[in-house]
Amino acid sequence: MRLLSRKATCNTHGQDSSYFLGWEEYEKNPYDKVKNPNGIIQMGLAENQLSFDLLESWLAKNPDVSGFKRDGKSIFRELALFQDYHGLPLFKKALVDFMAEIRGNKVTFDPNHMVLTAGATSANETLMFCVAEEGDAFLLPTPYYPGFDRDLKWRTGVEIVPIQCTSSNNFRITESALEQAYQDARKRNLRVKGVLVTNPSNPLGTTLSRNEFDLLVDFIKDKETMHLISDEIYSGTVFSSPSFVSVMEILKEMTPNDAAKIWNRVHVVYSLSKDLGLPGFRVGAIYSENDAVVAAATKMSSFGLVSSQTQYLLAAMLSDNKFTKKYISENQKRLRRRQRMLVTGLQKAGIKCLKSNAGLFCWVDMRHLLCSNTFEAEMELWKKIVYQVGLNISPGSSCHCSEPGWFRVCFANMSQDTLNVAMKRVKNFVTDSTGAECGSSSACFTKSFSNWVFRLSSRDHRAPEER
Amino acid sequence: MLSRKASKDSHGQDSSYFQGWQEYEKNSYHPIQNPMGIIQMGLAENQLSFDLLESWLRRNSNTMALKKDGVSAFKDLALFQDYHGLPAFKEALVNFMTSMRGNKIKYSSDKLVLTAGATAANEILMFCLTDPGQAFILPTPYYPGFDRDLKWRTGAEIIPMHCSSSNGFRITRCALEQAYQLGQELNLKIKGVLVTNPSNPLGTTMTKTELNHLLDFAIDKNIHIVSDEIYSGTVFDSSSTTSFTSIMEVLNERNNNNYNNIRNHVHMVYSLSKDLGLPGFRVGMIYSNNEKVIAAATKMSSFALVSSQTQFLLSNLLSDAKFIKKYMVENQRRLKRRKDMLVRGLRKAGISCLRSNAGLFCWVDMRHLLSSDSFEAEKELWKRIVCEVGLNISPGSSCHCSQPGWFRICFANISEDALHLAMHRMKAFTNSIFSVRLPIIMMRKKSF
């Protein structure tokens, strides 16, 4: 009899992908302006490090909150004991208000329809457990966040079937791609339980268009057991037009007849990890008008509750409307500036990005640098960029992109200086390598890479949690 | 439209364990606002030693402000989501566990996985050790939450191993074999045994003999042992016969036996929810020598990480060895005092408890108050105690006890005054039963 479960011994946690392997290289040789100026610059981490000063200054002005005090009195005991999976009411109220604010107050959310979870990682998995059986499938537009392979599939037994999007129309979801995915699932004898989109998209950095929404709504409208999950974790990072449209807004705009068909099959996932840059605090949420989903997810959240200490701190912060308004706008300004820097820097190296208006990264077109239009060539190029150029970026294949040559490059997790250094390195690399590199160095890279891969796949990865 | 998991009541939350809560919520006792209300004695919380923690916090306000040596750690903590956990916190935890358990074993942080509470830890272990449909043996009575935590999303099964009052509900080799047999008959593959030590709801610690029986059994059947030691810091009576022995200690004593794989089959769960009284902070953990389990559980902890803000605060608290030592001693002293109060109070009402040395509750024998030796009679009695006497206690059936008439009564989640009042009410209740027993039985049948 096998000692451990299949789940414990299989690879469905997906952590052998290159997405995580690049990390290891970075960890061995991390860039430091002073101590290691030739090290690898981390550009594979979708973190928002641009606005901590704003948070820190708020904390400094509100010391009582971290001190477990309310109106001068200690509430430590109350918080220490608070493990109600319905969540701290004050926090849920503050969170729904914050979410409404991000959406320009075009929609409002009811705290009673919200479930708190330890991060969006937990929220997404919990939703799968609620709406799908083992062996069911969800359709996801590619490219998508590599972590979904673990979060949606691993312990739930749910399958992901890709909706293949291509550069020919800027990776927008098309009706034919949706249909194709649906047929692919049917061919594999999989029952499709719905579609999961990330809006704004990771790794594209674009927001869903109204046309895409129409397609999605049409797709699930008459299929009565199908759900639409919208992971809106990057909703607060929209820094330029077109403005963000949440799926909840789409619902609101629908005719009552149409809305009635789908309102209880649409669910939103959110988190404070990207907008506020607080991934360590583990704050995620599921929002749904479907009472049964909320009820089940609430009980399941027992397996991943948010620390009451953290709920209290953030309740106070997010209730400060003056602060949140200022924060949202200033944060977006800084993100926009940084994205411009990256786009311009890459432009100078003759590299184009997908036009984007959100996120903490750009979707970068390096097809013209490939030796051949293949994923092997993409891997070769990626290795060069990691080892030669010294930038850890994410290859499109790790995001299940159907076309080789695209890379996700993050811009909000390092200082401006570091970004400048990275851009200089890219420019030098492109200027130096005029195509003569193809084939000659790839052999030695393949050798070192395969040893490295072999080493890595046989032991635990120190990969941090991130998107 | 939804999954079976979402639609069924397999979450186990319709048991009386939770129903008593609802009654309490509708009519909660308050010394001034509602002195006739229901006193909550179904909540295994440790509310006795907050003053000690609060005073530490006042002396260490920098920790709460996320400052270390005057420098703000906010940014680093805000970004810290490494599922390997904050190294300083894990170090502090293993040192805490080592010293708390009498330095008999040195725990190491690379065998530890942090999870958002023991609830998450137990579920993760099930995901690692069982495929859907496989089973774990659990001695009864056991914590009602296990029906949800171990089975709901994992698809694992629980095979109850019935312990009885005839031997103080101790685990016997014979009972283990019987449970295993039952598993065979039901065509269920048994992957292990899960024990809670100290026991919830019994409040007793497992003896070395029991632990060795357990190990022998696991070796013989080549299965796992999960030892949930969440109450290990609540042991308040430590004579040589009644002190706490961790399964890891007994396992260690067998180190020289290398021809079985038992070292890789023993896993421990712990949490700060009971000892430190911090259930809201969601701090649990898995401890195991099995590298594969640690590797898999670490990745699974992604779904239940501990807030870095909380890891930071508690790593500082636990690192204050002087304070923690004082805290544990004083906390245990207060627990013992409260338990003695409960036991005495019940005795005055003619009710005895299972002799216990740990936990936040007593396992109370009310068999003599039953109108018949049946679970229906237990339910009747329970309803009376909740509604008439005004005490929310947990009936043994909600803990899967095989014998009717036992109840779990908590003593550490209410004030001393409330406890006195509860005892007063119990005495009045039993007096009324014993003085006019027959007519009451007839009246009871009528009203229900």
mmCIF file of C-alpha atoms in Angstrom, chain A residues 9-295:
data_model
loop_
_atom_site.group_PDB
_atom_site.id
_atom_site.type_symbol
_atom_site.label_atom_id
_atom_site.label_comp_id
_atom_site.label_asym_id
_atom_site.label_seq_id
_atom_site.Cartn_x
_atom_site.Cartn_y
_atom_site.Cartn_z
ATOM 1 C CA THR A 9 3.564 12.479 -4.395
ATOM 2 C CA CYS A 10 2.408 13.781 -7.765
ATOM 3 C CA ASN A 11 3.554 16.862 -9.631
ATOM 4 C CA THR A 12 0.198 18.583 -9.980
ATOM 5 C CA HIS A 13 1.363 21.262 -7.588
ATOM 6 C CA GLY A 14 3.020 22.474 -10.768
ATOM 7 C CA GLN A 15 6.118 23.693 -9.044
ATOM 8 C CA ASP A 16 8.562 22.202 -11.441
ATOM 9 C CA SER A 17 7.793 24.756 -14.112
ATOM 10 C CA SER A 18 10.377 27.216 -15.286
ATOM 11 C CA TYR A 19 8.363 29.932 -13.560
ATOM 12 C CA PHE A 20 9.754 28.684 -10.299
ATOM 13 C CA LEU A 21 13.108 27.492 -11.629
ATOM 14 C CA GLY A 22 14.190 31.009 -12.541
ATOM 15 C CA TRP A 23 13.738 31.859 -8.911
ATOM 16 C CA GLU A 24 16.383 29.440 -7.812
ATOM 17 C CA GLU A 25 18.933 31.094 -10.047
ATOM 18 C CA TYR A 26 17.994 34.468 -8.687
ATOM 19 C CA GLU A 27 18.249 33.252 -5.099
ATOM 20 C CA LYS A 28 21.762 31.986 -5.719
ATOM 21 C CA ASN A 29 22.910 35.247 -7.267
ATOM 22 C CA PRO A 30 20.604 38.148 -6.351
ATOM 23 C CA TYR A 31 21.397 41.654 -7.602
ATOM 24 C CA ASP A 32 22.458 44.180 -5.010
ATOM 25 C CA LYS A 33 23.469 47.673 -6.047
ATOM 26 C CA VAL A 34 26.484 47.643 -3.751
ATOM 27 C CA LYS A 35 27.227 44.050 -2.781
ATOM 28 C CA ASN A 36 26.466 42.285 -6.045
ATOM 29 C CA PRO A 37 26.023 44.713 -8.932
ATOM 30 C CA ASN A 38 26.418 41.921 -11.473
ATOM 31 C CA GLY A 39 23.790 39.727 -9.911
ATOM 32 C CA ILE A 40 20.452 38.700 -11.358
ATOM 33 C CA ILE A 41 17.690 41.299 -11.157
ATOM 34 C CA GLN A 42 14.370 39.903 -10.056
ATOM 35 C CA MET A 43 11.743 40.790 -12.629
ATOM 36 C CA GLY A 44 9.597 37.712 -12.216
ATOM 37 C CA LEU A 45 7.904 38.808 -9.011
ATOM 38 C CA ALA A 46 4.535 40.516 -9.402
ATOM 39 C CA GLU A 47 4.773 42.527 -6.212
ATOM 40 C CA ASN A 48 3.795 46.124 -5.643
ATOM 41 C CA GLN A 49 6.574 47.771 -3.702
ATOM 42 C CA LEU A 50 5.912 51.313 -4.872
ATOM 43 C CA SER A 51 3.656 52.671 -2.158
ATOM 44 C CA PHE A 52 4.819 51.353 1.193
ATOM 45 C CA ASP A 53 5.697 54.829 2.343
ATOM 46 C CA LEU A 54 2.031 55.755 2.182
ATOM 47 C CA LEU A 55 1.054 52.747 4.289
ATOM 48 C CA GLU A 56 3.865 53.307 6.752
ATOM 49 C CA SER A 57 2.969 56.918 7.234
ATOM 50 C CA TRP A 58 -0.641 55.938 7.942
ATOM 51 C CA LEU A 59 0.553 53.383 10.481
ATOM 52 C CA ALA A 60 2.773 55.966 12.148
ATOM 53 C CA LYS A 61 -0.222 58.292 12.478
ATOM 54 C CA ASN A 62 -2.380 55.505 13.902
ATOM 55 C CA PRO A 63 -0.236 53.617 16.398
ATOM 56 C CA ASP A 64 -3.208 52.477 18.460
ATOM 57 C CA VAL A 65 -4.377 50.172 15.758
ATOM 58 C CA SER A 66 -1.264 48.001 15.751
ATOM 59 C CA GLY A 67 -1.369 48.217 19.514
ATOM 60 C CA PHE A 68 -4.656 46.354 19.692
ATOM 61 C CA LYS A 69 -6.355 49.451 21.039
ATOM 62 C CA ARG A 70 -9.690 50.980 20.189
ATOM 63 C CA ASP A 71 -10.561 54.352 21.670
ATOM 64 C CA GLY A 72 -7.658 53.982 24.042
ATOM 65 C CA LYS A 73 -8.845 50.644 25.406
ATOM 66 C CA SER A 74 -7.152 47.323 24.813
ATOM 67 C CA ILE A 75 -9.133 44.953 22.655
ATOM 68 C CA PHE A 76 -6.395 42.352 22.557
ATOM 69 C CA ARG A 77 -8.512 39.768 24.305
ATOM 70 C CA GLU A 78 -11.427 40.193 21.928
ATOM 71 C CA LEU A 79 -9.188 39.845 18.912
ATOM 72 C CA ALA A 80 -7.215 36.940 20.325
ATOM 73 C CA LEU A 81 -10.468 35.030 20.736
ATOM 74 C CA PHE A 82 -12.101 36.095 17.490
ATOM 75 C CA GLN A 83 -12.153 33.139 15.096
ATOM 76 C CA ASP A 84 -15.627 33.525 13.653
ATOM 77 C CA TYR A 85 -15.484 32.455 10.042
ATOM 78 C CA HIS A 86 -17.983 35.186 9.201
ATOM 79 C CA GLY A 87 -15.079 37.564 9.620
ATOM 80 C CA LEU A 88 -14.684 40.785 11.596
ATOM 81 C CA PRO A 89 -17.753 42.840 10.575
ATOM 82 C CA LEU A 90 -15.789 46.080 10.672
ATOM 83 C CA PHE A 91 -13.213 44.625 8.322
ATOM 84 C CA LYS A 92 -15.687 43.250 5.811
ATOM 85 C CA LYS A 93 -17.465 46.577 5.686
ATOM 86 C CA ALA A 94 -14.198 48.399 5.127
ATOM 87 C CA LEU A 95 -13.175 45.910 2.470
ATOM 88 C CA VAL A 96 -16.392 46.160 0.468
ATOM 89 C CA ASP A 97 -16.174 49.944 0.629
ATOM 90 C CA PHE A 98 -12.597 49.782 -0.629
ATOM 91 C CA MET A 99 -13.605 47.493 -3.469
ATOM 92 C CA ALA A 100 -16.415 49.864 -4.406
ATOM 93 C CA GLU A 101 -14.012 52.801 -4.333
ATOM 94 C CA ILE A 102 -11.657 51.008 -6.716
ATOM 95 C CA ARG A 103 -14.563 50.541 -9.079
ATOM 96 C CA GLY A 104 -15.384 54.222 -9.021
ATOM 97 C CA ASN A 105 -18.385 53.428 -6.835
ATOM 98 C CA LYS A 106 -20.190 52.181 -9.918
ATOM 99 C CA VAL A 107 -21.038 49.046 -7.969
ATOM 100 C CA THR A 108 -21.480 48.373 -4.294
ATOM 101 C CA PHE A 109 -20.899 45.148 -2.426
ATOM 102 C CA ASP A 110 -22.821 43.623 0.461
ATOM 103 C CA PRO A 111 -20.532 42.415 3.278
ATOM 104 C CA ASN A 112 -22.898 39.517 3.877
ATOM 105 C CA HIS A 113 -22.020 38.157 0.472
ATOM 106 C CA MET A 114 -18.323 38.223 1.161
ATOM 107 C CA VAL A 115 -16.157 35.391 2.475
ATOM 108 C CA LEU A 116 -12.695 36.144 3.835
ATOM 109 C CA THR A 117 -9.880 33.710 3.060
ATOM 110 C CA ALA A 118 -6.148 33.523 3.669
ATOM 111 C CA GLY A 119 -5.201 35.061 0.348
ATOM 112 C CA ALA A 120 -6.663 34.755 -3.143
ATOM 113 C CA THR A 121 -4.814 31.419 -3.410
ATOM 114 C CA SER A 122 -7.204 30.045 -0.822
ATOM 115 C CA ALA A 123 -10.208 31.856 -2.326
ATOM 116 C CA ASN A 124 -9.710 30.338 -5.766
ATOM 117 C CA GLU A 125 -9.252 26.824 -4.429
ATOM 118 C CA THR A 126 -12.284 27.175 -2.177
ATOM 119 C CA LEU A 127 -14.451 28.302 -5.097
ATOM 120 C CA MET A 128 -13.367 25.219 -7.066
ATOM 121 C CA PHE A 129 -14.364 22.995 -4.165
ATOM 122 C CA CYS A 130 -17.752 24.705 -4.105
ATOM 123 C CA VAL A 131 -18.681 24.691 -7.761
ATOM 124 C CA ALA A 132 -16.914 21.692 -9.269
ATOM 125 C CA GLU A 133 -16.444 17.984 -8.671
ATOM 126 C CA GLU A 134 -13.214 16.099 -9.088
ATOM 127 C CA GLY A 135 -12.748 15.555 -12.815
ATOM 128 C CA ASP A 136 -14.791 18.584 -13.871
ATOM 129 C CA ALA A 137 -13.091 21.283 -15.918
ATOM 130 C CA PHE A 138 -12.802 25.041 -15.964
ATOM 131 C CA LEU A 139 -11.878 26.978 -19.079
ATOM 132 C CA LEU A 140 -9.123 29.550 -18.687
ATOM 133 C CA PRO A 141 -7.922 31.973 -21.326
ATOM 134 C CA THR A 142 -4.186 31.673 -21.993
ATOM 135 C CA PRO A 143 -1.764 32.995 -21.090
ATOM 136 C CA TYR A 144 -2.621 32.616 -17.402
ATOM 137 C CA TYR A 145 -0.968 32.822 -13.993
ATOM 138 C CA PRO A 146 1.135 29.647 -13.528
ATOM 139 C CA GLY A 147 -0.039 29.256 -9.929
ATOM 140 C CA PHE A 148 -3.509 28.334 -11.168
ATOM 141 C CA ASP A 149 -2.246 24.909 -12.110
ATOM 142 C CA ARG A 150 -1.742 24.284 -8.425
ATOM 143 C CA ASP A 151 -4.458 26.442 -6.914
ATOM 144 C CA LEU A 152 -7.338 25.244 -9.069
ATOM 145 C CA LYS A 153 -6.350 21.646 -9.773
ATOM 146 C CA TRP A 154 -4.118 20.094 -7.151
ATOM 147 C CA ARG A 155 -6.303 19.121 -4.230
ATOM 148 C CA THR A 156 -9.616 19.636 -5.967
ATOM 149 C CA GLY A 157 -9.033 17.276 -8.868
ATOM 150 C CA VAL A 158 -10.470 19.869 -11.243
ATOM 151 C CA GLU A 159 -8.993 20.141 -14.752
ATOM 152 C CA ILE A 160 -8.051 23.289 -16.631
ATOM 153 C CA VAL A 161 -8.780 23.465 -20.353
ATOM 154 C CA PRO A 162 -7.129 26.427 -22.075
ATOM 155 C CA ILE A 163 -8.957 28.999 -24.193
ATOM 156 C CA GLN A 164 -6.156 29.728 -26.639
ATOM 157 C CA CYS A 165 -5.681 33.436 -27.184
ATOM 158 C CA THR A 166 -3.192 34.768 -29.696
ATOM 159 C CA SER A 167 -1.267 37.883 -30.512
ATOM 160 C CA SER A 168 -3.201 38.265 -33.752
ATOM 161 C CA ASN A 169 -5.860 40.160 -31.835
ATOM 162 C CA ASN A 170 -3.835 41.149 -28.779
ATOM 163 C CA PHE A 171 -4.766 38.017 -26.891
ATOM 164 C CA ARG A 172 -8.436 38.930 -26.628
ATOM 165 C CA ILE A 173 -10.917 36.169 -25.965
ATOM 166 C CA THR A 174 -12.830 35.256 -29.111
ATOM 167 C CA GLU A 175 -16.001 33.309 -29.595
ATOM 168 C CA SER A 176 -14.254 30.684 -31.637
ATOM 169 C CA ALA A 177 -11.545 30.201 -29.035
ATOM 170 C CA LEU A 178 -14.205 29.741 -26.348
ATOM 171 C CA GLU A 179 -16.069 27.250 -28.479
ATOM 172 C CA GLN A 180 -12.887 25.415 -29.331
ATOM 173 C CA ALA A 181 -11.990 25.106 -25.661
ATOM 174 C CA TYR A 182 -15.440 23.820 -24.861
ATOM 175 C CA GLN A 183 -15.155 21.213 -27.604
ATOM 176 C CA ASP A 184 -11.668 20.229 -26.450
ATOM 177 C CA ALA A 185 -13.084 19.568 -23.010
ATOM 178 C CA ARG A 186 -15.953 17.539 -24.414
ATOM 179 C CA LYS A 187 -13.519 15.468 -26.477
ATOM 180 C CA ARG A 188 -11.638 14.694 -23.289
ATOM 181 C CA ASN A 189 -14.930 13.701 -21.692
ATOM 182 C CA LEU A 190 -14.730 16.523 -19.214
ATOM 183 C CA ARG A 191 -17.775 18.258 -17.849
ATOM 184 C CA VAL A 192 -17.174 22.005 -18.083
ATOM 185 C CA LYS A 193 -18.274 23.839 -14.957
ATOM 186 C CA GLY A 194 -17.349 27.302 -16.071
ATOM 187 C CA VAL A 195 -14.832 29.903 -17.096
ATOM 188 C CA LEU A 196 -12.285 31.619 -14.888
ATOM 189 C CA VAL A 197 -10.803 34.898 -16.045
ATOM 190 C CA THR A 198 -8.295 37.182 -14.370
ATOM 191 C CA ASN A 199 -9.333 40.773 -14.877
ATOM 192 C CA PRO A 200 -7.093 42.744 -15.140
ATOM 193 C CA SER A 201 -5.124 39.930 -16.708
ATOM 194 C CA ASN A 202 -1.999 38.359 -15.351
ATOM 195 C CA PRO A 203 0.296 38.202 -17.335
ATOM 196 C CA LEU A 204 -1.122 40.509 -20.009
ATOM 197 C CA GLY A 205 -1.758 43.597 -17.870
ATOM 198 C CA THR A 206 -4.905 44.388 -19.845
ATOM 199 C CA THR A 207 -8.493 44.777 -18.679
ATOM 200 C CA LEU A 208 -11.298 42.765 -20.229
ATOM 201 C CA SER A 209 -13.169 44.609 -22.949
ATOM 202 C CA ARG A 210 -16.935 44.881 -22.996
ATOM 203 C CA ASN A 211 -16.927 42.747 -26.099
ATOM 204 C CA GLU A 212 -15.151 39.972 -24.228
ATOM 205 C CA PHE A 213 -17.662 40.277 -21.398
ATOM 206 C CA ASP A 214 -20.494 39.916 -23.886
ATOM 207 C CA LEU A 215 -18.938 36.739 -25.206
ATOM 208 C CA LEU A 216 -18.469 35.298 -21.739
ATOM 209 C CA VAL A 217 -21.970 36.139 -20.619
ATOM 210 C CA ASP A 218 -23.445 34.697 -23.807
ATOM 211 C CA PHE A 219 -21.372 31.604 -23.340
ATOM 212 C CA ILE A 220 -22.604 30.782 -19.840
ATOM 213 C CA LYS A 221 -26.050 32.349 -20.004
ATOM 214 C CA ASP A 222 -27.982 29.331 -21.174
ATOM 215 C CA LYS A 223 -25.693 26.662 -19.789
ATOM 216 C CA GLU A 224 -27.376 26.510 -16.413
ATOM 217 C CA THR A 225 -24.639 24.730 -14.514
ATOM 218 C CA MET A 226 -21.809 26.956 -15.683
ATOM 219 C CA HIS A 227 -20.121 29.551 -13.553
ATOM 220 C CA LEU A 228 -18.068 32.614 -14.317
ATOM 221 C CA ILE A 229 -15.304 33.409 -11.883
ATOM 222 C CA SER A 230 -13.569 36.742 -12.185
ATOM 223 C CA ASP A 231 -10.311 37.028 -10.314
ATOM 224 C CA GLU A 232 -10.046 40.791 -9.839
ATOM 225 C CA ILE A 233 -6.923 40.766 -7.691
ATOM 226 C CA TYR A 234 -5.292 43.450 -9.858
ATOM 227 C CA SER A 235 -8.371 45.708 -10.018
ATOM 228 C CA GLY A 236 -6.684 48.465 -8.030
ATOM 229 C CA THR A 237 -3.654 48.531 -10.325
ATOM 230 C CA VAL A 238 -5.459 49.969 -13.354
ATOM 231 C CA PHE A 239 -3.429 53.079 -14.118
ATOM 232 C CA SER A 240 -4.694 54.263 -17.490
ATOM 233 C CA SER A 241 -7.614 53.951 -19.821
ATOM 234 C CA PRO A 242 -9.689 52.086 -20.633
ATOM 235 C CA SER A 243 -10.999 52.177 -17.090
ATOM 236 C CA PHE A 244 -11.655 49.018 -15.199
ATOM 237 C CA VAL A 245 -14.991 47.311 -15.656
ATOM 238 C CA SER A 246 -15.795 44.680 -13.071
ATOM 239 C CA VAL A 247 -17.983 41.726 -13.907
ATOM 240 C CA MET A 248 -20.316 43.018 -11.189
ATOM 241 C CA GLU A 249 -20.799 46.189 -13.197
ATOM 242 C CA ILE A 250 -21.664 44.127 -16.259
ATOM 243 C CA LEU A 251 -24.261 42.284 -14.189
ATOM 244 C CA LYS A 252 -25.704 45.542 -12.981
ATOM 245 C CA GLU A 253 -26.044 46.862 -16.524
ATOM 246 C CA MET A 254 -27.835 43.797 -17.819
ATOM 247 C CA THR A 255 -31.555 43.677 -18.343
ATOM 248 C CA PRO A 256 -33.324 42.094 -15.378
ATOM 249 C CA ASN A 257 -34.236 39.122 -17.539
ATOM 250 C CA ASP A 258 -30.701 38.456 -18.609
ATOM 251 C CA ALA A 259 -29.260 39.167 -15.175
ATOM 252 C CA ALA A 260 -31.715 36.738 -13.620
ATOM 253 C CA LYS A 261 -30.219 33.972 -15.696
ATOM 254 C CA ILE A 262 -26.710 34.341 -14.408
ATOM 255 C CA TRP A 263 -26.487 36.498 -11.246
ATOM 256 C CA ASN A 264 -26.075 33.475 -9.009
ATOM 257 C CA ARG A 265 -23.384 31.908 -11.155
ATOM 258 C CA VAL A 266 -20.959 34.826 -11.179
ATOM 259 C CA HIS A 267 -18.314 35.077 -8.466
ATOM 260 C CA VAL A 268 -15.519 37.508 -7.806
ATOM 261 C CA VAL A 269 -12.180 36.872 -6.129
ATOM 262 C CA TYR A 270 -10.205 39.697 -4.576
ATOM 263 C CA SER A 271 -7.131 40.218 -2.394
ATOM 264 C CA LEU A 272 -5.043 42.989 -0.863
ATOM 265 C CA SER A 273 -1.783 41.443 -2.041
ATOM 266 C CA LYS A 274 -1.382 43.505 -5.180
ATOM 267 C CA ASP A 275 -3.245 46.769 -4.672
ATOM 268 C CA LEU A 276 -1.937 47.351 -1.173
ATOM 269 C CA GLY A 277 1.203 45.283 -1.625
ATOM 270 C CA LEU A 278 0.473 43.122 1.413
ATOM 271 C CA PRO A 279 0.874 39.503 0.275
ATOM 272 C CA GLY A 280 2.364 38.539 3.628
ATOM 273 C CA PHE A 281 -0.799 39.435 5.489
ATOM 274 C CA ARG A 282 -2.871 36.813 3.651
ATOM 275 C CA VAL A 283 -6.051 38.686 2.900
ATOM 276 C CA GLY A 284 -8.299 37.332 0.190
ATOM 277 C CA ALA A 285 -12.010 37.309 -0.439
ATOM 278 C CA ILE A 286 -14.743 35.607 -2.392
ATOM 279 C CA TYR A 287 -17.745 37.659 -3.378
ATOM 280 C CA SER A 288 -20.928 36.053 -4.648
ATOM 281 C CA GLU A 289 -24.652 36.741 -4.798
ATOM 282 C CA ASN A 290 -25.214 33.017 -4.557
ATOM 283 C CA ASP A 291 -26.164 32.311 -0.925
ATOM 284 C CA ALA A 292 -25.342 28.625 -1.153
ATOM 285 C CA VAL A 293 -21.853 29.389 -2.418
ATOM 286 C CA VAL A 294 -21.350 31.966 0.319
ATOM 287 C CA ALA A 295 -22.582 29.526 2.955
#
